[in-house]
Short mmCIF file of C-alpha atoms and ligand atoms in Angstrom, two decimals:
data_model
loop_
_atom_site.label_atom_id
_atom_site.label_comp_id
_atom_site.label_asym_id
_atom_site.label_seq_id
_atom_site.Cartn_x
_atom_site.Cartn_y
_atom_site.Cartn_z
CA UNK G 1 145.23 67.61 83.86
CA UNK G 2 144.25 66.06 87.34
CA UNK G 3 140.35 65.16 88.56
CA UNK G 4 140.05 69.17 89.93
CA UNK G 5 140.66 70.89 86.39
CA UNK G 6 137.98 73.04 84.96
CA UNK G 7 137.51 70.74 82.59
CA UNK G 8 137.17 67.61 84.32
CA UNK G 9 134.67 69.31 86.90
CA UNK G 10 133.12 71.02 83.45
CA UNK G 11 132.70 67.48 81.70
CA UNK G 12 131.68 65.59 84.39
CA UNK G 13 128.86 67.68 84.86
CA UNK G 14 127.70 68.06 81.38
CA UNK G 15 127.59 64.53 81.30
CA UNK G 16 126.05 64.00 84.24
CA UNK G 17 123.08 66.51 83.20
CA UNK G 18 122.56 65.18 79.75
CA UNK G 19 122.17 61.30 81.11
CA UNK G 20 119.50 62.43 83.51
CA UNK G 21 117.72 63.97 80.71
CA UNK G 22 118.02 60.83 78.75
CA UNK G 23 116.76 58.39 81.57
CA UNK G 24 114.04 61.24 81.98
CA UNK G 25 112.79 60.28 78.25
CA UNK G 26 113.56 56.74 78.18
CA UNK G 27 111.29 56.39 81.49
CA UNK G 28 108.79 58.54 79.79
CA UNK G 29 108.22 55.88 76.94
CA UNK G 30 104.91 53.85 78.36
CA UNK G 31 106.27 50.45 78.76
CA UNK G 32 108.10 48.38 77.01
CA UNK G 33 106.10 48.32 73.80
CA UNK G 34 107.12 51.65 72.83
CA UNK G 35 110.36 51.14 73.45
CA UNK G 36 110.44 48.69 70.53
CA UNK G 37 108.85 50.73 68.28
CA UNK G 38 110.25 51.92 64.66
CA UNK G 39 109.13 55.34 65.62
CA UNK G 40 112.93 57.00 66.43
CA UNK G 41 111.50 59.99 68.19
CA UNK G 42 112.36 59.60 71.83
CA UNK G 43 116.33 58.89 71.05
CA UNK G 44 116.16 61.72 68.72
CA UNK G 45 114.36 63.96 71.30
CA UNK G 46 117.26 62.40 73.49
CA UNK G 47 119.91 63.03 71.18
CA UNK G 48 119.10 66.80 70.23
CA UNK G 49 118.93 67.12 74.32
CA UNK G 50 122.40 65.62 75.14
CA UNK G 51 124.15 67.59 73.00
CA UNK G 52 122.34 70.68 73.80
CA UNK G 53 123.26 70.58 77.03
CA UNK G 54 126.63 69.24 76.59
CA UNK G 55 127.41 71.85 73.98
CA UNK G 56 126.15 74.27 75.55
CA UNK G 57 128.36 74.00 79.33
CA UNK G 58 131.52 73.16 77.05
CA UNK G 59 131.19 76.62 75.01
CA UNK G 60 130.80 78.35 78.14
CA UNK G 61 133.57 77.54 79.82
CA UNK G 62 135.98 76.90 77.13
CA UNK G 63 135.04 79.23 74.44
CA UNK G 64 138.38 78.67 72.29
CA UNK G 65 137.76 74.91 71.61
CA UNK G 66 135.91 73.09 69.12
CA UNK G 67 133.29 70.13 69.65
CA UNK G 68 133.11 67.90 66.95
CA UNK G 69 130.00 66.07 67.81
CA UNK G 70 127.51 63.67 66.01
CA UNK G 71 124.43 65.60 65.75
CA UNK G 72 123.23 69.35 64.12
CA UNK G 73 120.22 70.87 64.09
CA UNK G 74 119.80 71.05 60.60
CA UNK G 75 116.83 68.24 60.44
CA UNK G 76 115.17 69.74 63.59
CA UNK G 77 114.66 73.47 62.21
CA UNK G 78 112.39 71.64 59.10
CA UNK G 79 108.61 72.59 59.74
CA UNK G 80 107.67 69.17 60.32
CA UNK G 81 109.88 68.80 62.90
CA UNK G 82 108.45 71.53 64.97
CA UNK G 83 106.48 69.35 67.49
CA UNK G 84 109.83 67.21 68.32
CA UNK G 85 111.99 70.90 68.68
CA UNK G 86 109.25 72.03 71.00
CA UNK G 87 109.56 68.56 72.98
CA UNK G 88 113.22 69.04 72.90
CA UNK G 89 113.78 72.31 74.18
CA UNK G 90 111.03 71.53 77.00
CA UNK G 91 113.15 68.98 78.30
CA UNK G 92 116.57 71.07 78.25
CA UNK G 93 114.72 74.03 79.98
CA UNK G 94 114.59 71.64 83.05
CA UNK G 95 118.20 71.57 83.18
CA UNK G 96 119.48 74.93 81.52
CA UNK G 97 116.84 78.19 80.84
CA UNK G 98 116.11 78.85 77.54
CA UNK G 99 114.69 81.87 76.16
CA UNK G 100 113.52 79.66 72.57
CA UNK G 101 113.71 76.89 69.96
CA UNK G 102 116.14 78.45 68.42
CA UNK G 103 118.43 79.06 71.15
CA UNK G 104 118.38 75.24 71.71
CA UNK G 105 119.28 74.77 67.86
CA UNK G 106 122.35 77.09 67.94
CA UNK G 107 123.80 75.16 71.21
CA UNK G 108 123.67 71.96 68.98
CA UNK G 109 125.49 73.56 66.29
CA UNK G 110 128.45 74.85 68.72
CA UNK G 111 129.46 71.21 67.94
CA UNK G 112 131.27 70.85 64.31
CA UNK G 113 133.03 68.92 61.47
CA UNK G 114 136.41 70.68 62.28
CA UNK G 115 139.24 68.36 64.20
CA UNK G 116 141.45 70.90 65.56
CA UNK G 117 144.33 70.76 68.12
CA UNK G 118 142.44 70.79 71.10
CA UNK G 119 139.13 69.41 70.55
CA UNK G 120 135.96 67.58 72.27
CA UNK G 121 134.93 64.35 70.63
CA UNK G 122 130.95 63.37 71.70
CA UNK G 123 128.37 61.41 70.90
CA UNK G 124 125.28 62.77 72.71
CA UNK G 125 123.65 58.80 72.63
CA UNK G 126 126.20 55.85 71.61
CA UNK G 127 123.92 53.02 71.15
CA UNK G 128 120.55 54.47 70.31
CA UNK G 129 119.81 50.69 69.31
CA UNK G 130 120.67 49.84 72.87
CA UNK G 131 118.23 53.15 74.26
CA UNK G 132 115.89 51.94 72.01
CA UNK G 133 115.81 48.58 73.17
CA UNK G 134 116.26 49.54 77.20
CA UNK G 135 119.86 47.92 77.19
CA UNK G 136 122.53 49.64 77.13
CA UNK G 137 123.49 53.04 76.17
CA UNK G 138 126.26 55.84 76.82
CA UNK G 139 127.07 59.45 76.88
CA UNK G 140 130.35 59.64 75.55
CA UNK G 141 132.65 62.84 75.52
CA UNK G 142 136.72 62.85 75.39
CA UNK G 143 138.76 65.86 75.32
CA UNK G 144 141.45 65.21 72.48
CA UNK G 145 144.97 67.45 72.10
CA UNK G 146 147.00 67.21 69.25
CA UNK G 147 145.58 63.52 68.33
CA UNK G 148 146.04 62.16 71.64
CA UNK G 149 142.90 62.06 74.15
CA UNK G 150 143.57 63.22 77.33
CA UNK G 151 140.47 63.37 79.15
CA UNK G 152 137.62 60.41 78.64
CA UNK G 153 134.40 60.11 80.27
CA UNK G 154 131.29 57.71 80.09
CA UNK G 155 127.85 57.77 81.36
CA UNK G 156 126.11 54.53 81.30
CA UNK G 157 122.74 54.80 82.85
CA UNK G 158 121.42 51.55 82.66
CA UNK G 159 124.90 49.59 83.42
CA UNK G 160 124.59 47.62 86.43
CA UNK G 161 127.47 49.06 89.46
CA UNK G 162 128.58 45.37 90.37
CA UNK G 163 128.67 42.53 88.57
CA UNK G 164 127.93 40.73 91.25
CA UNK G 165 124.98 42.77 92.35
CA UNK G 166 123.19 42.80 88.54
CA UNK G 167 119.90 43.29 89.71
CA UNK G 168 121.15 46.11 91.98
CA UNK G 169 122.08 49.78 91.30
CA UNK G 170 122.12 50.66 87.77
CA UNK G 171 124.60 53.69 86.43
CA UNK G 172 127.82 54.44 86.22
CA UNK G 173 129.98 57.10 85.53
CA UNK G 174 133.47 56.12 83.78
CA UNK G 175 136.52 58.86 84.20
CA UNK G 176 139.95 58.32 82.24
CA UNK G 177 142.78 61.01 82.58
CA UNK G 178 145.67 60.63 80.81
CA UNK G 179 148.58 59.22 82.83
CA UNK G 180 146.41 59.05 85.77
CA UNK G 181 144.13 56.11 85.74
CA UNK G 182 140.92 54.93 84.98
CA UNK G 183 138.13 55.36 87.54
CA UNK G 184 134.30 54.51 87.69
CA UNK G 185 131.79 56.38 90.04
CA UNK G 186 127.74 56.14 90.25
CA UNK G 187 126.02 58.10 88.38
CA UNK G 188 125.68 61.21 90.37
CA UNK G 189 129.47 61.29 89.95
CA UNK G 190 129.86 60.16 93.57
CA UNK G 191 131.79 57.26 95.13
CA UNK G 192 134.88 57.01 93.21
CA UNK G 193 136.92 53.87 93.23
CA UNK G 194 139.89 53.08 90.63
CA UNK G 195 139.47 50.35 87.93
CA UNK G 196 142.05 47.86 86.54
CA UNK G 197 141.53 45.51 83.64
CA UNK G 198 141.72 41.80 84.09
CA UNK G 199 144.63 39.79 84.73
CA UNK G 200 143.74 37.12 82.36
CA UNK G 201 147.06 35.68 80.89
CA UNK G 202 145.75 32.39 79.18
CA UNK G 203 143.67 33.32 76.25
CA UNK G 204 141.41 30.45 77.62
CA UNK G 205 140.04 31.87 80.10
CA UNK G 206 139.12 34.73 77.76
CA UNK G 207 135.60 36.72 77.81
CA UNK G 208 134.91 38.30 74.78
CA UNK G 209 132.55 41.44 74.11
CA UNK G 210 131.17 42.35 70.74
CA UNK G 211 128.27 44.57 69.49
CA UNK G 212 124.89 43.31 70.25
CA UNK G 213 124.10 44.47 67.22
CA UNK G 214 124.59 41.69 64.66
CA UNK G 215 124.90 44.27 61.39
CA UNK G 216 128.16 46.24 63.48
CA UNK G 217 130.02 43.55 63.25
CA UNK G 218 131.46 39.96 62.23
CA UNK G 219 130.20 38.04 65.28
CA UNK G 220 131.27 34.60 63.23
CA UNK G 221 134.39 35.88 62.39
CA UNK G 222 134.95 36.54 66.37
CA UNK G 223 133.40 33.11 66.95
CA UNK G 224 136.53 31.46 65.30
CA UNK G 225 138.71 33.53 66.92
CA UNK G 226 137.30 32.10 70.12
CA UNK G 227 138.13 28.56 69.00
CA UNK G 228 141.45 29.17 67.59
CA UNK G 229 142.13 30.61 71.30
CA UNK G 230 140.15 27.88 72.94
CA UNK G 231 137.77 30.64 74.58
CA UNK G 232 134.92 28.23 75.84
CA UNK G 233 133.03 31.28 77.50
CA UNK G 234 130.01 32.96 76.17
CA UNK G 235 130.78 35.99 74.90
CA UNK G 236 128.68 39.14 75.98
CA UNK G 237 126.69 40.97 73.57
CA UNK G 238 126.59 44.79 74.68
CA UNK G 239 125.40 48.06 72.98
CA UNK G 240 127.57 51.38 73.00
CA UNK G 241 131.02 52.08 74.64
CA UNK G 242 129.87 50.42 77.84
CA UNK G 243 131.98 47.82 76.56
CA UNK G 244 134.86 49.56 77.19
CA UNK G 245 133.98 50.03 80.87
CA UNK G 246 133.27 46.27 81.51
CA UNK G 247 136.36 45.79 80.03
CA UNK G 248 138.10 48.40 82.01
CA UNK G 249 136.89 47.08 85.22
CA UNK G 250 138.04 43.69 84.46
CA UNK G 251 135.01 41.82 83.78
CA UNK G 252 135.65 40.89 79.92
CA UNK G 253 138.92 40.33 78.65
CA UNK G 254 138.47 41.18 75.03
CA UNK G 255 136.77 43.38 73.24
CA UNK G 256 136.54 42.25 69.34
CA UNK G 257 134.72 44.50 66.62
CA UNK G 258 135.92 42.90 63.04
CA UNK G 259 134.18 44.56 60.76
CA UNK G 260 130.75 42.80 59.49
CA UNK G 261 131.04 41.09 56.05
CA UNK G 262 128.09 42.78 54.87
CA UNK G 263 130.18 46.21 55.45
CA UNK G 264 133.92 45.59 54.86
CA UNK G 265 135.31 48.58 54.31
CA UNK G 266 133.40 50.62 57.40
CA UNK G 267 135.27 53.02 59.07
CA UNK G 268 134.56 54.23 63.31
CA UNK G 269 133.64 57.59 64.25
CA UNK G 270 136.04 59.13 66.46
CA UNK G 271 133.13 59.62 68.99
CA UNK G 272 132.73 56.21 69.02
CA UNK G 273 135.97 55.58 70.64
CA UNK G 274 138.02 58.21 71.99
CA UNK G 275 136.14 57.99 75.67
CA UNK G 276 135.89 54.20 75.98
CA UNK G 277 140.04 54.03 74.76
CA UNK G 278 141.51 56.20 77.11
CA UNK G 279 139.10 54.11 79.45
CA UNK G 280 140.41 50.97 78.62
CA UNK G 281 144.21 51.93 78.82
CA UNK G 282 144.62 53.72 81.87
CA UNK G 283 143.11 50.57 83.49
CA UNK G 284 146.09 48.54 81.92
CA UNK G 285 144.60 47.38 78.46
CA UNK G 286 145.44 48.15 75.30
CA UNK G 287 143.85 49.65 72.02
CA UNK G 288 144.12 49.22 68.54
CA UNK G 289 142.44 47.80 65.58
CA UNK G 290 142.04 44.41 64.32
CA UNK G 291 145.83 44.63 62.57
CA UNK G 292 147.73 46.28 65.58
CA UNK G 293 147.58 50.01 64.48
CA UNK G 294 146.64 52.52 66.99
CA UNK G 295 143.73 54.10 66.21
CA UNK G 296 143.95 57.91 64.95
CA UNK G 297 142.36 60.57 66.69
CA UNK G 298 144.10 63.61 65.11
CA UNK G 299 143.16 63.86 61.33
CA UNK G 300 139.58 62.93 60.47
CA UNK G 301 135.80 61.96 61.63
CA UNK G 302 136.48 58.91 60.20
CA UNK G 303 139.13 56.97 61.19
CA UNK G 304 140.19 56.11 57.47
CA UNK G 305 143.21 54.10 58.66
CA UNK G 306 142.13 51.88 61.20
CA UNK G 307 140.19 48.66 60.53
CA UNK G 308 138.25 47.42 63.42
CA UNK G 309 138.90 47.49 66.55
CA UNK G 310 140.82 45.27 69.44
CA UNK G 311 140.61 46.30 72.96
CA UNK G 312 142.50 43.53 75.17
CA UNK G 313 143.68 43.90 78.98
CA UNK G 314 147.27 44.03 77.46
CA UNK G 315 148.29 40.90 78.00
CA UNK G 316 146.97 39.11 75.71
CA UNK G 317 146.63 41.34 72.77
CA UNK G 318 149.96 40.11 70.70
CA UNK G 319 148.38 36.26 70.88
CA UNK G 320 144.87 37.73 69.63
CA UNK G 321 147.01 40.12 66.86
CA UNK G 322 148.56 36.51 65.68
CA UNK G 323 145.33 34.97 65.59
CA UNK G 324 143.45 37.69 63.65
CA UNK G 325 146.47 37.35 61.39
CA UNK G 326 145.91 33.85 60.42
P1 LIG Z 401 127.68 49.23 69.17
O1 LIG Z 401 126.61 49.49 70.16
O2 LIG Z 401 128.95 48.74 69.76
O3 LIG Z 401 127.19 48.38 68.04
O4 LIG Z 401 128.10 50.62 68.57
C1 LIG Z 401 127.19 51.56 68.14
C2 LIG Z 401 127.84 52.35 67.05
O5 LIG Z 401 128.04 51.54 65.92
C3 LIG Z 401 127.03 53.49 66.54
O6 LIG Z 401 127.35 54.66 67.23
C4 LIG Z 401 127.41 53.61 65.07
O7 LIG Z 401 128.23 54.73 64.87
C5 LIG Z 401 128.23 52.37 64.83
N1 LIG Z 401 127.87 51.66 63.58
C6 LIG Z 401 126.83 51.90 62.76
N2 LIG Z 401 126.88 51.05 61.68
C7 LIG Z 401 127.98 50.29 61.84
C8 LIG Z 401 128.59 49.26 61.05
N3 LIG Z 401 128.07 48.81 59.91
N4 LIG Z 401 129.73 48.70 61.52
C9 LIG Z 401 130.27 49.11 62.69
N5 LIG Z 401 129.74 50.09 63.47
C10 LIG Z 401 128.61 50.67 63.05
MG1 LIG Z 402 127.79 56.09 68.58
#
């Protein structure tokens, strides 16, 4: 597959579409009080949207393969839902015409439970915490083929361009082919420039990113892994698969997700990680989980038999492997 292919130019563009309509809603909340509200409406309208539209362009053009996405319409058809369909479709008719509500709900449920040989992996929002909050948050689609993802893509809206410029432009587009490298753009899909993970070899000099989310995992248990290493750094606290792209583009070195004590036995959601892996390793790094087992793409939702995850910039995974050990 190279950057031309229908389904690069296909993905790309779903992607693009769906983020705009998310930034459209997250601007729409009044301020920043609403953002912090219980009420889950706006990432739900958001949600519903995303994978409308995403769906929907994906179907089109490749009507043989399956989409095994987070979200389906079955909560938004209940009567009392009616005001947040109507608010939903609204907001996909500005990128796609639709003739009705229910047109909207049957694009939603093109995506399904069914891992196949050739399949899409997406999740519409990763981080709603993070869109919640107004941090971070990402569109997140791969295109998997017999268990191994060949096609990865990330739309971070809110993720600063430059590290160095972090009160600058905000977006960013992150493209993965297999075997052909990792690549960022801005979030029109412009501007493309390769990515390569840090060249970090003393565990020392180490950045870690974890979850900001306290409950998704065991930020003490990464915490002595940092001293065992002698990681001094802060580590950064980041919702969604953006991780993977700091990472990717060499700004962190590690990224650590041991699973929280309060949840042992949780299991990832191959949405969760087939676009920010393929990210990570075409820029150099490596992915596995927590005991050095790559993670499994080709049987299940869940990824029953992978704990955790480690994302390093290769060179230093086997030292973090030995220290997660002890
Ligand atoms: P992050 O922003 O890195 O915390 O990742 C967000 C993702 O964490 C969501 O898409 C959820 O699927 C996932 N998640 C939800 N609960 C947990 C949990 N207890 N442990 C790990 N991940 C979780
Ligand atoms: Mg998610």
């Amino acid at each position: 597959m190279d950057q031309n292919s229908p389904e690069v130019m296909t993905a790309i563009q779903a992607a693009i579409k769906a983020s705009v309509l998310c930034e459209k809603i997250r601007m729409g909340l009044a301020g920043g009080e609403s953002l912090l509200k219980s009420d889950r409406s706006p990432v739900t309208i958001a949600d519903y949207g995303a994978q409308a539209i995403i769906c929907k362009l994906i179907r089109e053009r490749f009507p043989n393969d399956t989409i095994v996405a987070e979200e389906d319409s079955r909560e938004l058809r209940r009567p009392d839902r009616s005001k947040i369909l109507g608010q939903v479709t609204g907001y996909v008719n500005a990128f796609i015409p639709v003739s009705s509500s229910e047109e909207v709900c049957s694009w939603i449920d093109f995506g399904s439970n069914s891992i196949t040989d050739r399949f899409w992996a997406l999740d519409p929002i990763d981080g709603t915490k993070g869109f919640l909050r107004g941090d971070q948050y990402a569109i997140a689609l791969a295109l998997i083929e017999k268990g191994e993802v060949k096609l990865g893509i990330l739309v971070c809206p809110n993720l600063y361009a430059d590290i160095h410029h972090p009160f600058g432009e905000r977006g960013c587009l992150f493209l993965a082919l297999k075997g052909k490298g990792s690549f960022q753009m801005d979030r029109r899909g412009a501007n493309k420039r390769s990515i390569f993970v840090s060249k970090v070899t003393s565990p020392s000099e180490a950045v870690i990113t974890e979850s900001a989310e306290p409950d998704h995992a065991d930020h003490l248990a990464h915490r002595r892994l940092a001293q065992k290493l002698n990681i001094s750094k802060p580590s950064l606290r980041m919702d969604s698969q953006a991780k993977y792209g700091v990472l990717a583009r060499g700004e962190v070195t590690l990224y650590l997700r041991v699973p929280s004590s309060a949840e042992p036995g949780y299991k990832e959601n191959i949405w969760d990680h087939a676009a920010g892996s393929i990210i990570a390793e075409e820029a150099g790094g490596r992915v596995t989980d927590v005991r050095g087992r790559r993670l499994d793409f080709s049987s299940r939702i869940k990824m029953e038999e992978n704990h955790g995850i480690l994302v390093s910039n290769g060179i230093l995974h086997e030292a973090v492997l030995k220290a997660l050990e002890m």
